[in-house]
mmCIF file of C-alpha atoms in Angstrom:
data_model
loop_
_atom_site.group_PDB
_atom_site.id
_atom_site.type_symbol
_atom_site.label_atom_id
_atom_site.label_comp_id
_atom_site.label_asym_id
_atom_site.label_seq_id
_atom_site.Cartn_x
_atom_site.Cartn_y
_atom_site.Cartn_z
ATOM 1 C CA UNK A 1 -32.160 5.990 -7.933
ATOM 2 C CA UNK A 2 -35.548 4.007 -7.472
ATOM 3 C CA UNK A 3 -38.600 4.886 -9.070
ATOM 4 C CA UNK A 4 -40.490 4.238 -5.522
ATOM 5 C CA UNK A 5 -37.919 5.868 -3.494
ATOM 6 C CA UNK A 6 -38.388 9.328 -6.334
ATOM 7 C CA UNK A 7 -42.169 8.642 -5.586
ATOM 8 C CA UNK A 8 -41.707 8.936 -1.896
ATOM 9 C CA UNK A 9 -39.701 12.316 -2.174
ATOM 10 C CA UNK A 10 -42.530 13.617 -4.187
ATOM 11 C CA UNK A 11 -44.957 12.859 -2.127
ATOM 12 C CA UNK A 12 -45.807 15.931 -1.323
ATOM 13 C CA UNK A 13 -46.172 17.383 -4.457
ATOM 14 C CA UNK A 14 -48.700 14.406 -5.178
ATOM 15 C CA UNK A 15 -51.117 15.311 -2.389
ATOM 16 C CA UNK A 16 -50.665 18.559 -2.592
ATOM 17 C CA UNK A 17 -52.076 18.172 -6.729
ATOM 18 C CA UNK A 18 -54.610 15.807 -5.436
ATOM 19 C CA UNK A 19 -56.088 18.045 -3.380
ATOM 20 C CA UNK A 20 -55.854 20.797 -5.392
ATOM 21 C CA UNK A 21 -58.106 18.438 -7.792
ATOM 22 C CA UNK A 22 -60.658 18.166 -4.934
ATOM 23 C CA UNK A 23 -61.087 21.665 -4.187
ATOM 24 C CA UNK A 24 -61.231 22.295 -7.788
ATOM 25 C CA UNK A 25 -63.958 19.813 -8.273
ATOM 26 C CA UNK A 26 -65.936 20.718 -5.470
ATOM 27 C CA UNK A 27 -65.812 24.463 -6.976
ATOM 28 C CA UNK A 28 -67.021 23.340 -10.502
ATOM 29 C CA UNK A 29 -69.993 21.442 -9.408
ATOM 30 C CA UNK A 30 -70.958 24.513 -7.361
ATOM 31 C CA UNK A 31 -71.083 26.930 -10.378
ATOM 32 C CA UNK A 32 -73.108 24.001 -11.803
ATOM 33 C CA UNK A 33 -70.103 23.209 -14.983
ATOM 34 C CA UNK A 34 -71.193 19.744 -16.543
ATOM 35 C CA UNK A 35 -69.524 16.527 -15.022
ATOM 36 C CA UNK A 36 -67.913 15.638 -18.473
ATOM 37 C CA UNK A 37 -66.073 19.068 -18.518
ATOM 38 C CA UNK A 38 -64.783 18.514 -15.063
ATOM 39 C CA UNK A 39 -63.840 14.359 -15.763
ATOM 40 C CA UNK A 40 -61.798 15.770 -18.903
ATOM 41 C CA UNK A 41 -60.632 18.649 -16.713
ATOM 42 C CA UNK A 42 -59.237 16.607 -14.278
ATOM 43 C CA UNK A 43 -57.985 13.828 -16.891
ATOM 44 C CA UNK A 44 -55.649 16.382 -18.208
ATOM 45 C CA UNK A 45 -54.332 17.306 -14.548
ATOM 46 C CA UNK A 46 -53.367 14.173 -14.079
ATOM 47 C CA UNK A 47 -51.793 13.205 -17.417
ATOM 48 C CA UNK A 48 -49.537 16.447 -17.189
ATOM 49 C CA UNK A 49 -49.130 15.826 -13.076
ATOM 50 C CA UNK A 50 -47.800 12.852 -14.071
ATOM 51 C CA UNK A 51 -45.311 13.457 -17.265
ATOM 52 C CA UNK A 52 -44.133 16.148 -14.751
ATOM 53 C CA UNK A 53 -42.989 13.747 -12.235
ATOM 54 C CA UNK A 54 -41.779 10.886 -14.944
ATOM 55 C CA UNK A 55 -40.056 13.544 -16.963
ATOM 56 C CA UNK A 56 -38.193 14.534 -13.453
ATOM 57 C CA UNK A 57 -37.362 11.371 -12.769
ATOM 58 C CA UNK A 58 -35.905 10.010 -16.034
ATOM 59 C CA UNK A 59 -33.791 13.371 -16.032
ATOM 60 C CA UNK A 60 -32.190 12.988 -12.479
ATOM 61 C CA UNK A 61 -31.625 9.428 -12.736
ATOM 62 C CA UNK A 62 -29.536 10.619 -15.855
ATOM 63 C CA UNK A 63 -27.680 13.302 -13.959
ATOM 64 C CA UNK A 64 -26.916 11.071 -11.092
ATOM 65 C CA UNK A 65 -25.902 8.145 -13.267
ATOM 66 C CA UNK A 66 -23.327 10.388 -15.219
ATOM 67 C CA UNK A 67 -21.775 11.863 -11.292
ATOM 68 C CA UNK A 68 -21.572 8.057 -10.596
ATOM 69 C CA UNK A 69 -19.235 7.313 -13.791
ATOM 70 C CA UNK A 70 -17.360 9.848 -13.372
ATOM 71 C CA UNK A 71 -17.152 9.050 -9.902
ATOM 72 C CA UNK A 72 -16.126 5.595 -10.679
ATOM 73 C CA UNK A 73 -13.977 6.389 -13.208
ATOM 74 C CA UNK A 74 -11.778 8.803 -10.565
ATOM 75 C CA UNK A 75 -8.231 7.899 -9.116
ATOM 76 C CA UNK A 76 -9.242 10.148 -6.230
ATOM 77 C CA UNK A 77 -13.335 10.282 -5.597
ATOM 78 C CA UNK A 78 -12.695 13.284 -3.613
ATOM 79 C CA UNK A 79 -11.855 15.208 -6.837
ATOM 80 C CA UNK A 80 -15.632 14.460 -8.070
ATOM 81 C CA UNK A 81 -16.754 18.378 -7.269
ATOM 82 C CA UNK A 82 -13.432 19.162 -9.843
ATOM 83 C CA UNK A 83 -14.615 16.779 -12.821
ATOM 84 C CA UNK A 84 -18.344 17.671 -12.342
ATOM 85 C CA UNK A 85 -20.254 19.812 -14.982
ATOM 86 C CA UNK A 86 -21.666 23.043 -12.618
ATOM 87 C CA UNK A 87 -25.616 22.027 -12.071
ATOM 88 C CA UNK A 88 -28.452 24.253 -13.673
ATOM 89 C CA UNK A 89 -31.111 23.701 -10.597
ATOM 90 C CA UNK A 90 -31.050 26.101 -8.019
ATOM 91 C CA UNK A 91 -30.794 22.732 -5.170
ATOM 92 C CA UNK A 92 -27.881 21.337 -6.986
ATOM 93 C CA UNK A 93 -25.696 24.781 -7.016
ATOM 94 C CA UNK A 94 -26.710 24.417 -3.129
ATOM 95 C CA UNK A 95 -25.071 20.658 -2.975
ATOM 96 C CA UNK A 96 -22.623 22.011 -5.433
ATOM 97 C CA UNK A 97 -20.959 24.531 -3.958
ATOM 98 C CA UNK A 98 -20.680 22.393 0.244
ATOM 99 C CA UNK A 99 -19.011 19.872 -2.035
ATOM 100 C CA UNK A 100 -16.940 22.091 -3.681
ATOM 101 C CA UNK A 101 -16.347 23.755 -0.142
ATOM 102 C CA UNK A 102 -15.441 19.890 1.522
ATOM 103 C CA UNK A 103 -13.249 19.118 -1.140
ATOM 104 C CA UNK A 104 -10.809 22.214 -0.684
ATOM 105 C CA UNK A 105 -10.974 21.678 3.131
ATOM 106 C CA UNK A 106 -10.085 17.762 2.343
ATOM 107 C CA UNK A 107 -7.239 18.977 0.163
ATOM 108 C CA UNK A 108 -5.520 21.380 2.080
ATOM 109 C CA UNK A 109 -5.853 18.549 4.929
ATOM 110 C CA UNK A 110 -4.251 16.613 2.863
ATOM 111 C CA UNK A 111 -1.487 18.660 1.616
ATOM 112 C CA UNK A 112 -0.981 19.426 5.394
ATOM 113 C CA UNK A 113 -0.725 15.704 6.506
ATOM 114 C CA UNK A 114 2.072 15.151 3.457
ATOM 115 C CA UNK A 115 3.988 18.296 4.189
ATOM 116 C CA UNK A 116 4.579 16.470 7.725
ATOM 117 C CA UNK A 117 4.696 12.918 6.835
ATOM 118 C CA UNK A 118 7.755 14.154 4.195
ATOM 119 C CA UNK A 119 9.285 16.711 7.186
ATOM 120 C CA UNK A 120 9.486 13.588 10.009
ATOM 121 C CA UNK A 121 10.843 11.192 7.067
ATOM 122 C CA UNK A 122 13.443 13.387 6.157
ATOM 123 C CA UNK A 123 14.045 14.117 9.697
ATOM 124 C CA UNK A 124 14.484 10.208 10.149
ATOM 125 C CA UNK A 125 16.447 9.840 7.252
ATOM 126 C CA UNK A 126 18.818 12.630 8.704
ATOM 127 C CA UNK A 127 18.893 11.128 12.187
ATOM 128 C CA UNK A 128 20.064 7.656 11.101
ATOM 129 C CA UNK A 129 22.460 9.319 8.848
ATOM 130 C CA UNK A 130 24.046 11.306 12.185
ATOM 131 C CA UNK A 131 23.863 8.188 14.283
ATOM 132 C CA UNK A 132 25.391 5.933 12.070
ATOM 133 C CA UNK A 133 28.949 8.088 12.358
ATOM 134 C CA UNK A 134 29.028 7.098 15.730
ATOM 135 C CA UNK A 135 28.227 3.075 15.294
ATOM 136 C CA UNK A 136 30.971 3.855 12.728
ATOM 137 C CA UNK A 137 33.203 5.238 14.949
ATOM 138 C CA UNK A 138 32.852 2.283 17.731
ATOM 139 C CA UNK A 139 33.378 -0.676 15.102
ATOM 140 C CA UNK A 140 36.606 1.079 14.349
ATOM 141 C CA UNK A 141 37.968 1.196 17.709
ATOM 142 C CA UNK A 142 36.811 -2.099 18.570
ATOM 143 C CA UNK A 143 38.580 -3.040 15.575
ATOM 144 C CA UNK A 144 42.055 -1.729 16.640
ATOM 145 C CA UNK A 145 41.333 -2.794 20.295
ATOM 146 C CA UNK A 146 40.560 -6.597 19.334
ATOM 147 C CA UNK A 147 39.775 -8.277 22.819
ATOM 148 C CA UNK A 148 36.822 -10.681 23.942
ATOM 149 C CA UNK A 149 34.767 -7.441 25.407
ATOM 150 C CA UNK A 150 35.213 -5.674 21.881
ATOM 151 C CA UNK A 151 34.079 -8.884 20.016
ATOM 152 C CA UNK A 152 31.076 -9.025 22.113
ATOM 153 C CA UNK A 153 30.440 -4.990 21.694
ATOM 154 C CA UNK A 154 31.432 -5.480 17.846
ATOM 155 C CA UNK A 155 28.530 -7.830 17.900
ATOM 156 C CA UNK A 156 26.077 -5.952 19.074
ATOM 157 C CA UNK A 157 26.814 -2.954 17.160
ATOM 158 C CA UNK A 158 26.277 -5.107 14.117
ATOM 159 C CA UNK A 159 22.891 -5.774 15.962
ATOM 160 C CA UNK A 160 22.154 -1.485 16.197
ATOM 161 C CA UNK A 161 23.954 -0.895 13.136
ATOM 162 C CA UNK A 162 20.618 -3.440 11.169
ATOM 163 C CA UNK A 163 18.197 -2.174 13.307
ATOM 164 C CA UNK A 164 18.795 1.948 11.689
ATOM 165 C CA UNK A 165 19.462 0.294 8.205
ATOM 166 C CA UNK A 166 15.690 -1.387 8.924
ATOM 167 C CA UNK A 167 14.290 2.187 9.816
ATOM 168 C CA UNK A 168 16.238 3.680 6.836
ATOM 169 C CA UNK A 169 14.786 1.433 4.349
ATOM 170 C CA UNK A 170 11.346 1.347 5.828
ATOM 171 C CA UNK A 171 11.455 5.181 5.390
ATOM 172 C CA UNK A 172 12.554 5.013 2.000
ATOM 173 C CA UNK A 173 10.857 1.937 0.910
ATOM 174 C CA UNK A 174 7.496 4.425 -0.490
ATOM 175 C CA UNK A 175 9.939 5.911 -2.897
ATOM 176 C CA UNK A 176 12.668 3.071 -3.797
ATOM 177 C CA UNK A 177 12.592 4.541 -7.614
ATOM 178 C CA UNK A 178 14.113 7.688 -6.314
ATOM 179 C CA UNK A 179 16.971 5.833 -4.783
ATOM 180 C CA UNK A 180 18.215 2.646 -6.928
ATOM 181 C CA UNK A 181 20.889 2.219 -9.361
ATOM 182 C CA UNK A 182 20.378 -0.934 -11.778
ATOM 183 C CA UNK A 183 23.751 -2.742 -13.255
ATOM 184 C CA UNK A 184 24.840 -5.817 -13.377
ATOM 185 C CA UNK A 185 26.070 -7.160 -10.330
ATOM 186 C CA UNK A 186 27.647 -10.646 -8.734
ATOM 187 C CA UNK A 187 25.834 -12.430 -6.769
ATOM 188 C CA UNK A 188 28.769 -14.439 -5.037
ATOM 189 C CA UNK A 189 30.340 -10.274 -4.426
ATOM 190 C CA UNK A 190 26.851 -9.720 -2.719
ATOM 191 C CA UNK A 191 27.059 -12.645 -0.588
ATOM 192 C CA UNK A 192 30.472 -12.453 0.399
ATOM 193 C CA UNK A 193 29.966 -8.457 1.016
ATOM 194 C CA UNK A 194 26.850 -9.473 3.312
ATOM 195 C CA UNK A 195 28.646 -12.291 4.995
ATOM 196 C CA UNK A 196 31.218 -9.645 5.978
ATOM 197 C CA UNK A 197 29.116 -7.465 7.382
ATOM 198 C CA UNK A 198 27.629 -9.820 9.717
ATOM 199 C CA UNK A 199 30.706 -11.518 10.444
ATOM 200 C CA UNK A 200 30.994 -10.541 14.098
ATOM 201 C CA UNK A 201 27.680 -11.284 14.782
ATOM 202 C CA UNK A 202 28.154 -14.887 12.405
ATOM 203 C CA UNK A 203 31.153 -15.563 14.930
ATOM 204 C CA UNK A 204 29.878 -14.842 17.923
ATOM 205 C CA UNK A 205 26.792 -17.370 16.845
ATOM 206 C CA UNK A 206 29.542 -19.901 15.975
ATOM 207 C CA UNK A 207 27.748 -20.186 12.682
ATOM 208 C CA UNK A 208 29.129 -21.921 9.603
ATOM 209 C CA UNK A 209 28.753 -19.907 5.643
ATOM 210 C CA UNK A 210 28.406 -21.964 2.980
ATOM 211 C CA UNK A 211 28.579 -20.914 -0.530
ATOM 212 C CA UNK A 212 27.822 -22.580 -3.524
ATOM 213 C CA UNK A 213 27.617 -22.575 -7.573
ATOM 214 C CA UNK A 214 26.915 -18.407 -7.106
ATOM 215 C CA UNK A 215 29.210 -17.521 -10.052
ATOM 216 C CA UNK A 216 25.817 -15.816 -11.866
ATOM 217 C CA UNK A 217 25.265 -11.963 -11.944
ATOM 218 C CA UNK A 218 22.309 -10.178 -12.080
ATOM 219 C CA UNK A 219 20.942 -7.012 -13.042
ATOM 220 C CA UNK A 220 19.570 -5.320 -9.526
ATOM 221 C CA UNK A 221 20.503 -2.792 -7.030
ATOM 222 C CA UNK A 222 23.440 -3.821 -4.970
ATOM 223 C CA UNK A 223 22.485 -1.905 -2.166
ATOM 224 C CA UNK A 224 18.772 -2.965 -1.514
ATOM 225 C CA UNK A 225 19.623 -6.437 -2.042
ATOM 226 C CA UNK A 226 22.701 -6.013 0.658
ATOM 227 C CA UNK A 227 20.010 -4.798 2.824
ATOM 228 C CA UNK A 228 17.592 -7.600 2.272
ATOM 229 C CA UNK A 229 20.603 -10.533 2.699
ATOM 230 C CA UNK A 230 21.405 -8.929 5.875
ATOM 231 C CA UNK A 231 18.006 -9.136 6.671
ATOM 232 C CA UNK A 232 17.543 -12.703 5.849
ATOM 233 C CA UNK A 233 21.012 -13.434 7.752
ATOM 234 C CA UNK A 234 19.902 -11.823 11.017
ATOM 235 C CA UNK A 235 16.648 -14.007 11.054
ATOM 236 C CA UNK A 236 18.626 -16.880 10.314
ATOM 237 C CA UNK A 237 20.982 -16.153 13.315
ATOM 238 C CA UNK A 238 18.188 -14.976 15.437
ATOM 239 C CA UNK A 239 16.209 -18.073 15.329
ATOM 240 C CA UNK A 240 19.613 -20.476 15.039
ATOM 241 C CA UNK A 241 19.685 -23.828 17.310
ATOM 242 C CA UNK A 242 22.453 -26.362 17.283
ATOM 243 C CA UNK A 243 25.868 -26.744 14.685
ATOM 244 C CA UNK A 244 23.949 -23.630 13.296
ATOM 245 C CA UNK A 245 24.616 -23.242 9.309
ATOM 246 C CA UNK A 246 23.473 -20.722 6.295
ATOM 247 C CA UNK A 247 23.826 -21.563 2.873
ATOM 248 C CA UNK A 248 23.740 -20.008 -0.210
ATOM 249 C CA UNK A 249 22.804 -21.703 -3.429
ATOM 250 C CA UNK A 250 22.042 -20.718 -6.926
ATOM 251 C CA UNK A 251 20.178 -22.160 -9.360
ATOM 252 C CA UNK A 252 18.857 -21.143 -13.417
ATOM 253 C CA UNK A 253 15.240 -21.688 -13.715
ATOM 254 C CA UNK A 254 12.686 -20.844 -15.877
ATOM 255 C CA UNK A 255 14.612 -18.270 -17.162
ATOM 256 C CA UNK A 256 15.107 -16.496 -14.426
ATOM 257 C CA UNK A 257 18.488 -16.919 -11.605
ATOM 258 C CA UNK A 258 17.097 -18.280 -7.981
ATOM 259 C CA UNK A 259 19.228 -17.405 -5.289
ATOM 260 C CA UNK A 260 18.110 -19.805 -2.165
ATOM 261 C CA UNK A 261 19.327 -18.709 1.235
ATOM 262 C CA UNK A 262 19.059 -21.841 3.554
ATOM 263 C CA UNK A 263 19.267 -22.466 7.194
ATOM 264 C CA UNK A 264 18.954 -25.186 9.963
ATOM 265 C CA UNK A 265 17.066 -23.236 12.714
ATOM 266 C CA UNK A 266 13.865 -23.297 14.453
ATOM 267 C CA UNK A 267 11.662 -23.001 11.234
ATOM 268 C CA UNK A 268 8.437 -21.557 11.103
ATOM 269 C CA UNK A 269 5.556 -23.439 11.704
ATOM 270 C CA UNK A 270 2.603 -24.149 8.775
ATOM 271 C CA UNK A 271 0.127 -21.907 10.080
ATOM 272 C CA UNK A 272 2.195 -19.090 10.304
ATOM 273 C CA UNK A 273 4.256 -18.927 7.366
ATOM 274 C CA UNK A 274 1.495 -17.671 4.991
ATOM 275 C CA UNK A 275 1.472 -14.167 6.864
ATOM 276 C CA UNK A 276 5.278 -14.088 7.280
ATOM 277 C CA UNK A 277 5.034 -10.982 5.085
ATOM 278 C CA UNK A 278 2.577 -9.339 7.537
ATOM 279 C CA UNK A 279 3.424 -5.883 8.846
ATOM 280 C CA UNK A 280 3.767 -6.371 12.522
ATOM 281 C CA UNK A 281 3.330 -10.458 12.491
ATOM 282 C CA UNK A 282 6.113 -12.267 14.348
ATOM 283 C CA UNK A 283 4.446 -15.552 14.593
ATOM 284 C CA UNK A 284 5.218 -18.153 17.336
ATOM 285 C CA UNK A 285 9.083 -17.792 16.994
ATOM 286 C CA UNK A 286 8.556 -14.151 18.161
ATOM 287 C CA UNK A 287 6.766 -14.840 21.092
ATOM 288 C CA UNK A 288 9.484 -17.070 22.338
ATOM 289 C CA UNK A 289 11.809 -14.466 23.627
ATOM 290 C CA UNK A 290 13.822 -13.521 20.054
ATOM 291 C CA UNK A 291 12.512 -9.825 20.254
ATOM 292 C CA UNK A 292 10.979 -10.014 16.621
ATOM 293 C CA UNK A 293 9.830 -6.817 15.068
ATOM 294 C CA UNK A 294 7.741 -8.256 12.613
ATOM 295 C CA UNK A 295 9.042 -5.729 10.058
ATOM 296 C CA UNK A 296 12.091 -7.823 8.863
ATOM 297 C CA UNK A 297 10.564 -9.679 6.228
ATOM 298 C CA UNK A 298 7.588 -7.136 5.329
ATOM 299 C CA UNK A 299 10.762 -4.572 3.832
ATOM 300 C CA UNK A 300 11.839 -7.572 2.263
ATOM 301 C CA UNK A 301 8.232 -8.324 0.482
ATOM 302 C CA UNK A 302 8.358 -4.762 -0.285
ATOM 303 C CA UNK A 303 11.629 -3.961 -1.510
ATOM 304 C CA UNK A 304 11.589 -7.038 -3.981
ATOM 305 C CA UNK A 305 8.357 -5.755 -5.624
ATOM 306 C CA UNK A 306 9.753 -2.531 -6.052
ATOM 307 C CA UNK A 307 12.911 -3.989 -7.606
ATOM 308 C CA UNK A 308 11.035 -6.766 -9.602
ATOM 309 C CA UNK A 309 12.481 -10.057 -7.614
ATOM 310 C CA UNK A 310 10.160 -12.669 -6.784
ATOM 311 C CA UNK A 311 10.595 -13.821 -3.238
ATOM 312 C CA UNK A 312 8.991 -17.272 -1.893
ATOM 313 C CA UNK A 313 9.681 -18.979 1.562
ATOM 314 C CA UNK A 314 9.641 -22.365 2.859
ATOM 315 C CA UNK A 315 9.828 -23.889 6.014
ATOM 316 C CA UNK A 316 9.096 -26.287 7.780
ATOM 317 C CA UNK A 317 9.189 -26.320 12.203
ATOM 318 C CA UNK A 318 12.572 -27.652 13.317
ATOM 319 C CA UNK A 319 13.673 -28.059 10.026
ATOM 320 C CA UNK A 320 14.967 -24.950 9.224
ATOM 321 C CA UNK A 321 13.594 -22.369 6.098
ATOM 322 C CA UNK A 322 14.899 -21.704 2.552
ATOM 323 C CA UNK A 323 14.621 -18.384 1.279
ATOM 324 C CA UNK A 324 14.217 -17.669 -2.513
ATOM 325 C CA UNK A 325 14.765 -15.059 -4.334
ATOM 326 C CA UNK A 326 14.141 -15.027 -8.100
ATOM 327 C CA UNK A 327 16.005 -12.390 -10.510
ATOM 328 C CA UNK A 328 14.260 -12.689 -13.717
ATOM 329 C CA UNK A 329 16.522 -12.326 -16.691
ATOM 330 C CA UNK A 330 15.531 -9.663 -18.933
ATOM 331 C CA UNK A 331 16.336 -9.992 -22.880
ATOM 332 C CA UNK A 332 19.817 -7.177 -22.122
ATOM 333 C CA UNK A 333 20.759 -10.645 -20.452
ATOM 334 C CA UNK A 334 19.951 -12.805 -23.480
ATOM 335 C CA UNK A 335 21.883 -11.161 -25.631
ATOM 336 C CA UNK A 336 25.083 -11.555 -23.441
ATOM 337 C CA UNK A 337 24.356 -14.869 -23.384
#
């Protein structure tokens, strides 16, 4: 609070003292009271006029500076009215009590806006769950009815089958610590369990797996990494071009196990692989007629800061892009060792 802007509110209360003054000197020279009694008269007017006003304003720049701390020092500002110390002045139990009165109506807004957010995810969660018996269903009987129609159906249920995994794990991606499992896992079982999953879709791109030096295992999740190597498998078939080929390499370094996914496809151009991990960016490869989501690689982002695995891409246009993902090795790990 400024010292001229507190002088401006009180502005009224300054001429209204000032003329109060006038009238009051005009009165005393009338009843003929000496000019030195009315100069020491007014002297002492002004002098307590003006501690008044000081005083004030020294006092609410205190109060206001405390709200502001405590307002600062708040998770959630709009639980200030909660913190807050209930006001002696009249004018502040007036401000008080609409604050306390926005607050509630912001909270039960709130609590209203969650209770629907959590019904629609779990209605979500319970809808994939339902339709994925049926995807289930049709990969089976493709599978006993091998032919070069069921292939091509087998590969595009692969395609549906990662699209409701995507929504899954987007749903549950807020609250991954409700939902994990860390032990220590291969990485060449991952890999090879991923591979298999996409194998229809692998064939039908005539694309070529290679594997190499992934002998190390890791402490992680199984299942959220599955989902996030069947991510990075999809966008290496989606944007494939000729003799098409994924590999998988890992490496020890700096203490921690880097597993680099490879490919020779399209690439991503240098402007837009610093927003890969945009929600919603698909770059120029998705305006080229691959149907890109732009969601792919945000879950990825997401899920490997949940799960503590560092993730870094490069790429370069027509070259292809190499996908890292770094599983630190904790001191459990050492000891093994």
């Amino acid at each position: 609070m400024r010292y001229q802007e507190y002088l401006k509110d009180q502005l009224p209360v300054i001429i209204t003292h000032a003329l109060s003054m006038l009238f009051c000197v005009i009165f005393l020279s009338a009843v003929n009271v000496q000019a030195s009694i009315t100069l020491i008269l007014l002297i002492i007017w002004i002098l307590v006029t003006a501690s008044y006003i000081n005083v004030r304003f020294f006092s609410r720049k205190r109060h206001f500076a405390e709200l502001l701390l405590q307002l600062e020092r708040l998770d959630k500002k709009y639980l200030i009215s909660e913190v807050m110390e209930y006001p002696i002045l009249t004018e502040d139990k007036i401000y008080y009590g609409l604050l306390k009165a926005a607050n509630k109506s912001m909270i039960e807004q709130v609590s209203e806006s969650k209770r629907e957010r959590k019904e629609y995810k779990e209605y979500i969660e319970q809808w994939i769950h339902d339709v994925k018996t049926p995807i289930s269903a049709m990969k089976l009987l493709c599978e006993n009815n091998k032919s070069d129609t069921t292939r091509k159906l087998m590969a595009e249920l692969t395609k549906v089958s990662h699209y409701t995994d995507q929504a899954l794990y987007y749903a549950r991606s807020e609250n991954i610590e409700k939902d994990y499992l860390i032990r220590e896992v291969s990485l060449s079982e991952m890999i090879h369990a991923a591979v298999a999953e996409n194998k229809q879709h692998l064939l039908q791109n005539h694309i070529s797996v290679e594997v190499n030096n992934c002998d190390d295992t890791v402490y992680t999740d199984e299942k959220w990494i599955g989902f996030i190597l069947n991510q990075l498998i999809a966008n290496a078939v989606k944007y494939s071009k000729k003799e098409p080929k994924i590999t998988f390499e890992a490496n020890s370094k700096q203490g921690q196990i880097v597993l680099g996914i490879g490919d020779n496809g399209v690439g991503i151009s240098g402007t837009d692989l610093p927003r890969i991990f945009e929600k919603g960016f698909t770059g120029e490869n998705g305006r080229t007629g691959k149907s890109s989501t732009g969601i792919g690689l945000f879950l990825c982002k997401r899920l490997c800061e949940k799960l503590g695995i560092g993730i870094a891409v490069t790429s370069e246009s027509g070259q292809g892009t190499q996908v890292e993902l770094y599983f630190p090795k904790g001191d459990f790990v050492k000891v093994q060792e």
